[in-house]
PDB file of C-alpha atoms in Angstrom:
ATOM      1  CA  MET M1096     101.607  26.446  74.369  1.00  0.00           C
ATOM      2  CA  LYS M1097     104.173  25.151  77.447  1.00  0.00           C
ATOM      3  CA  LYS M1098     107.189  27.528  76.016  1.00  0.00           C
ATOM      4  CA  LYS M1099     105.057  30.369  76.032  1.00  0.00           C
ATOM      5  CA  GLY M1100     104.067  29.344  80.021  1.00  0.00           C
ATOM      6  CA  ILE M1101     107.145  28.836  80.569  1.00  0.00           C
ATOM      7  CA  TYR M1102     108.729  31.843  79.374  1.00  0.00           C
ATOM      8  CA  ILE M1103     106.135  33.911  81.406  1.00  0.00           C
ATOM      9  CA  ILE M1104     107.150  32.212  84.254  1.00  0.00           C
ATOM     10  CA  CYS M1105     110.951  33.301  83.985  1.00  0.00           C
ATOM     11  CA  PHE M1106     109.422  36.931  82.832  1.00  0.00           C
ATOM     12  CA  ILE M1107     108.244  37.070  86.113  1.00  0.00           C
ATOM     13  CA  ILE M1108     110.343  35.949  88.355  1.00  0.00           C
ATOM     14  CA  THR M1109     113.039  38.052  86.755  1.00  0.00           C
ATOM     15  CA  ALA M1110     110.550  41.067  87.574  1.00  0.00           C
ATOM     16  CA  VAL M1111     110.067  40.328  90.561  1.00  0.00           C
ATOM     17  CA  LEU M1112     113.991  39.750  91.740  1.00  0.00           C
ATOM     18  CA  ILE M1113     114.762  43.160  89.732  1.00  0.00           C
ATOM     19  CA  CYS M1114     112.429  44.804  92.218  1.00  0.00           C
ATOM     20  CA  LEU M1115     113.708  43.547  95.234  1.00  0.00           C
ATOM     21  CA  ASN M1116     116.502  44.443  94.367  1.00  0.00           C
ATOM     22  CA  ILE M1117     115.974  47.599  93.540  1.00  0.00           C
ATOM     23  CA  TYR M1118     113.826  47.778  96.779  1.00  0.00           C
ATOM     24  CA  TRP M1119     117.049  46.250  98.939  1.00  0.00           C
ATOM     25  CA  ASN M1120     119.235  48.835  97.202  1.00  0.00           C
ATOM     26  CA  THR M1121     117.283  52.289  97.594  1.00  0.00           C
ATOM     27  CA  ASP M1122     115.913  51.106 101.245  1.00  0.00           C
ATOM     28  CA  HIS M1123     118.873  49.904 102.630  1.00  0.00           C
ATOM     29  CA  GLN M1124     121.162  52.044 101.196  1.00  0.00           C
ATOM     30  CA  GLU M1125     119.766  54.843 103.240  1.00  0.00           C
ATOM     31  CA  GLU M1126     120.084  53.089 106.641  1.00  0.00           C
ATOM     32  CA  ASN M1127     123.252  51.880 105.842  1.00  0.00           C
ATOM     33  CA  LEU M1128     124.019  56.153 105.396  1.00  0.00           C
ATOM     34  CA  ASP M1129     122.168  56.910 108.050  1.00  0.00           C
ATOM     35  CA  SER M1130     124.908  55.190 110.412  1.00  0.00           C
ATOM     36  CA  TRP M1131     127.199  58.481 108.904  1.00  0.00           C
ATOM     37  CA  ILE M1132     124.813  61.143 110.596  1.00  0.00           C
ATOM     38  CA  GLY M1133     126.216  63.529 112.873  1.00  0.00           C
ATOM     39  CA  GLU M1134     129.372  65.632 112.827  1.00  0.00           C
ATOM     40  CA  TYR M1135     133.163  65.204 112.951  1.00  0.00           C
ATOM     41  CA  ARG M1136     136.007  67.153 114.099  1.00  0.00           C
ATOM     42  CA  TYR M1137     139.667  67.600 113.108  1.00  0.00           C
ATOM     43  CA  THR M1138     141.957  70.040 114.500  1.00  0.00           C
ATOM     44  CA  GLU M1139     144.986  70.138 112.626  1.00  0.00           C
ATOM     45  CA  GLU M1140     148.775  71.906 114.746  1.00  0.00           C
ATOM     46  CA  VAL M1141     151.376  73.227 112.629  1.00  0.00           C
ATOM     47  CA  ASN M1142     154.384  75.126 113.288  1.00  0.00           C
ATOM     48  CA  SER M1143     154.453  78.605 111.920  1.00  0.00           C
ATOM     49  CA  GLU M1144     157.430  80.078 110.649  1.00  0.00           C
ATOM     50  CA  SER M1145     157.509  82.124 114.073  1.00  0.00           C
ATOM     51  CA  SER M1146     157.779  78.889 116.247  1.00  0.00           C
ATOM     52  CA  THR M1147     154.154  79.300 117.774  1.00  0.00           C
ATOM     53  CA  VAL M1148     151.622  76.501 117.122  1.00  0.00           C
ATOM     54  CA  LYS M1149     148.712  77.236 114.620  1.00  0.00           C
ATOM     55  CA  HIS M1150     145.287  75.954 114.489  1.00  0.00           C
ATOM     56  CA  ILE M1151     143.649  74.886 111.565  1.00  0.00           C
ATOM     57  CA  TYR M1152     139.877  73.292 112.366  1.00  0.00           C
ATOM     58  CA  HIS M1153     138.189  71.211 110.251  1.00  0.00           C
ATOM     59  CA  LYS M1154     134.503  70.401 111.163  1.00  0.00           C
ATOM     60  CA  ILE M1155     131.666  68.308 109.194  1.00  0.00           C
ATOM     61  CA  THR M1156     128.197  67.582 109.299  1.00  0.00           C
ATOM     62  CA  VAL M1157     126.377  65.466 107.584  1.00  0.00           C
ATOM     63  CA  TRP M1158     122.865  64.668 107.436  1.00  0.00           C
ATOM     64  CA  LYS M1159     119.829  63.145 105.559  1.00  0.00           C
ATOM     65  CA  GLN M1160     116.874  65.373 103.393  1.00  0.00           C
ATOM     66  CA  ASP M1161     114.166  63.437 101.870  1.00  0.00           C
ATOM     67  CA  LYS M1162     116.327  60.495 100.863  1.00  0.00           C
ATOM     68  CA  ASP M1163     119.765  62.111  99.787  1.00  0.00           C
ATOM     69  CA  TYR M1164     122.773  62.930 101.838  1.00  0.00           C
ATOM     70  CA  TYR M1165     124.623  65.983 102.322  1.00  0.00           C
ATOM     71  CA  ALA M1166     127.349  67.589 104.323  1.00  0.00           C
ATOM     72  CA  LEU M1167     128.652  70.988 105.054  1.00  0.00           C
ATOM     73  CA  VAL M1168     132.566  70.962 105.516  1.00  0.00           C
ATOM     74  CA  GLN M1169     134.394  73.602 107.034  1.00  0.00           C
ATOM     75  CA  SER M1170     137.940  74.776 107.637  1.00  0.00           C
ATOM     76  CA  GLU M1171     139.255  77.190 109.562  1.00  0.00           C
ATOM     77  CA  ASN M1172     142.400  78.116 109.159  1.00  0.00           C
ATOM     78  CA  TRP M1173     144.364  80.436 111.691  1.00  0.00           C
ATOM     79  CA  ILE M1174     148.077  80.208 110.102  1.00  0.00           C
ATOM     80  CA  SER M1175     148.293  83.617 109.201  1.00  0.00           C
ATOM     81  CA  SER M1176     147.660  86.716 111.080  1.00  0.00           C
ATOM     82  CA  SER M1177     143.631  86.552 109.772  1.00  0.00           C
ATOM     83  CA  LEU M1178     141.655  83.594 110.193  1.00  0.00           C
ATOM     84  CA  LEU M1179     140.722  82.343 106.204  1.00  0.00           C
ATOM     85  CA  LYS M1180     137.745  80.258 105.980  1.00  0.00           C
ATOM     86  CA  ALA M1181     136.819  77.872 103.561  1.00  0.00           C
ATOM     87  CA  TRP M1182     132.708  76.277 103.306  1.00  0.00           C
ATOM     88  CA  SER M1183     131.614  73.800 100.683  1.00  0.00           C
ATOM     89  CA  PHE M1184     128.593  72.441 100.038  1.00  0.00           C
ATOM     90  CA  ALA M1185     129.152  68.751  99.345  1.00  0.00           C
ATOM     91  CA  SER M1186     126.402  65.273  98.472  1.00  0.00           C
ATOM     92  CA  VAL M1187     127.768  62.193 100.653  1.00  0.00           C
ATOM     93  CA  SER M1188     127.826  58.730  98.575  1.00  0.00           C
ATOM     94  CA  GLY M1189     128.695  55.421  99.815  1.00  0.00           C
ATOM     95  CA  ASP M1190     127.277  52.560 102.180  1.00  0.00           C
ATOM     96  CA  ARG M1191     128.124  51.810 105.689  1.00  0.00           C
ATOM     97  CA  ASN M1192     132.114  51.038 105.518  1.00  0.00           C
ATOM     98  CA  LYS M1193     132.571  53.529 103.021  1.00  0.00           C
ATOM     99  CA  ILE M1194     131.480  57.783 101.831  1.00  0.00           C
ATOM    100  CA  SER M1195     132.502  60.580 100.183  1.00  0.00           C
ATOM    101  CA  PHE M1196     131.843  64.122 100.432  1.00  0.00           C
ATOM    102  CA  ILE M1197     131.586  65.171  96.347  1.00  0.00           C
ATOM    103  CA  PHE M1198     131.871  69.224  96.284  1.00  0.00           C
ATOM    104  CA  SER M1199     128.958  70.396  95.024  1.00  0.00           C
ATOM    105  CA  GLN M1200     129.317  74.606  95.622  1.00  0.00           C
ATOM    106  CA  THR M1201     131.525  76.841  97.651  1.00  0.00           C
ATOM    107  CA  LEU M1202     128.989  78.901 100.422  1.00  0.00           C
ATOM    108  CA  ALA M1203     128.824  82.139 101.267  1.00  0.00           C
ATOM    109  CA  TRP M1204     131.389  81.914 104.391  1.00  0.00           C
ATOM    110  CA  ASP M1205     133.728  80.897 102.228  1.00  0.00           C
ATOM    111  CA  ASP M1206     137.024  83.675 101.472  1.00  0.00           C
ATOM    112  CA  LEU M1207     136.630  82.849  98.043  1.00  0.00           C
ATOM    113  CA  TYR M1208     132.611  83.209  98.359  1.00  0.00           C
ATOM    114  CA  GLY M1209     131.788  85.089  94.445  1.00  0.00           C
ATOM    115  CA  ILE M1210     135.681  85.209  93.360  1.00  0.00           C
ATOM    116  CA  SER M1211     135.660  81.307  92.410  1.00  0.00           C
ATOM    117  CA  GLN M1212     134.156  77.952  93.336  1.00  0.00           C
ATOM    118  CA  ARG M1213     136.982  76.687  95.563  1.00  0.00           C
ATOM    119  CA  TYR M1214     136.816  72.841  93.684  1.00  0.00           C
ATOM    120  CA  ALA M1215     135.400  71.644  90.863  1.00  0.00           C
ATOM    121  CA  LYS M1216     132.132  70.104  90.999  1.00  0.00           C
ATOM    122  CA  GLY M1217     132.122  66.557  91.670  1.00  0.00           C
ATOM    123  CA  GLU M1218     135.243  66.779  93.045  1.00  0.00           C
ATOM    124  CA  VAL M1219     136.258  64.099  95.552  1.00  0.00           C
ATOM    125  CA  LEU M1220     137.106  66.323  99.414  1.00  0.00           C
ATOM    126  CA  LEU M1221     137.694  63.480 100.579  1.00  0.00           C
ATOM    127  CA  GLN M1222     136.545  60.351 102.535  1.00  0.00           C
ATOM    128  CA  PHE M1223     135.685  58.220 105.096  1.00  0.00           C
ATOM    129  CA  GLU M1224     136.550  54.469 106.022  1.00  0.00           C
ATOM    130  CA  ARG M1225     135.556  52.428 109.222  1.00  0.00           C
ATOM    131  CA  ARG M1226     137.737  50.009 110.305  1.00  0.00           C
ATOM    132  CA  GLY M1227     135.991  49.069 113.874  1.00  0.00           C
ATOM    133  CA  ASP M1228     136.026  51.883 116.128  1.00  0.00           C
ATOM    134  CA  GLU M1229     138.002  54.375 113.907  1.00  0.00           C
ATOM    135  CA  ILE M1230     137.547  56.170 110.916  1.00  0.00           C
ATOM    136  CA  LEU M1231     140.215  56.557 108.461  1.00  0.00           C
ATOM    137  CA  THR M1232     140.483  59.217 106.734  1.00  0.00           C
ATOM    138  CA  GLU M1233     141.564  59.239 102.266  1.00  0.00           C
ATOM    139  CA  TRP M1234     142.260  63.173 102.088  1.00  0.00           C
ATOM    140  CA  GLY M1235     141.058  64.408  98.378  1.00  0.00           C
ATOM    141  CA  ALA M1236     140.985  67.752  97.571  1.00  0.00           C
ATOM    142  CA  LEU M1237     140.112  69.350 100.957  1.00  0.00           C
ATOM    143  CA  ARG M1238     143.976  68.593 101.542  1.00  0.00           C
ATOM    144  CA  ASP M1239     144.813  72.210 100.272  1.00  0.00           C
ATOM    145  CA  GLN M1240     143.272  73.541 103.422  1.00  0.00           C
ATOM    146  CA  SER M1241     146.384  71.858 104.660  1.00  0.00           C
ATOM    147  CA  PRO M1242     150.003  72.977 104.458  1.00  0.00           C
ATOM    148  CA  ASP M1243     151.346  69.489 105.405  1.00  0.00           C
ATOM    149  CA  LEU M1244     149.554  67.719 103.503  1.00  0.00           C
ATOM    150  CA  VAL M1245     149.181  69.566  99.990  1.00  0.00           C
ATOM    151  CA  GLN M1246     152.880  69.300  99.700  1.00  0.00           C
ATOM    152  CA  THR M1247     152.831  65.504  99.422  1.00  0.00           C
ATOM    153  CA  GLU M1248     151.370  64.027  96.122  1.00  0.00           C
ATOM    154  CA  GLU M1249     151.179  60.311  97.506  1.00  0.00           C
ATOM    155  CA  ALA M1250     147.559  59.755  98.804  1.00  0.00           C
ATOM    156  CA  VAL M1251     147.370  60.423 102.278  1.00  0.00           C
ATOM    157  CA  VAL M1252     145.523  58.433 104.711  1.00  0.00           C
ATOM    158  CA  GLY M1253     145.142  58.047 108.641  1.00  0.00           C
ATOM    159  CA  SER M1254     142.872  58.589 111.563  1.00  0.00           C
ATOM    160  CA  TYR M1255     141.500  62.066 111.603  1.00  0.00           C
ATOM    161  CA  PHE M1256     138.426  63.087 112.177  1.00  0.00           C
ATOM    162  CA  GLU M1257     136.401  61.452 114.899  1.00  0.00           C
ATOM    163  CA  LYS M1258     132.570  61.858 115.904  1.00  0.00           C
ATOM    164  CA  GLU M1259     131.375  64.196 118.072  1.00  0.00           C
ATOM    165  CA  GLU M1260     129.262  61.927 120.737  1.00  0.00           C
ATOM    166  CA  TYR M1261     126.229  64.791 121.956  1.00  0.00           C
ATOM    167  CA  TYR M1262     125.172  64.139 126.074  1.00  0.00           C
ATOM    168  CA  ARG M1263     121.125  63.422 125.842  1.00  0.00           C
ATOM    169  CA  GLY M1264     120.161  63.469 129.392  1.00  0.00           C
ATOM    170  CA  GLU M1265     120.221  59.418 129.586  1.00  0.00           C
TER     171      GLU M1265
END
């Protein structure tokens, strides 16, 4: 009888610990990712063949819907004679220190929309990692939007994007 009681107590303790672990991972995961909500920008300057400086504008907007996190990933390339646009919808996963932008689909404003998907579903576009006040970017599939980054096989990590700080009238 004593063994049965010990087993029941161990089972109850294990169940409580599992429930606490699930609670901690779901609620606190949201709090950790909430700190990434906002808009991030990076303007890339590229020297063109005509010796003029051209620009690629990158903008990433992160938001929360229900309990999930998403991003709109935009690149506008003014290097060629016309504007080339890449717009992607991505899911966001990670924690307070590092997040990944995972490709879901090409959006209607993208030049490839209706022709093909820009990336493979589930492909990592890029990752952000916090190092103090700095945001480090590790370029993934999104590097194909940059003539300078696409030419290297090595991992490209550096300080590129900055979070936009909005005036709140305070």
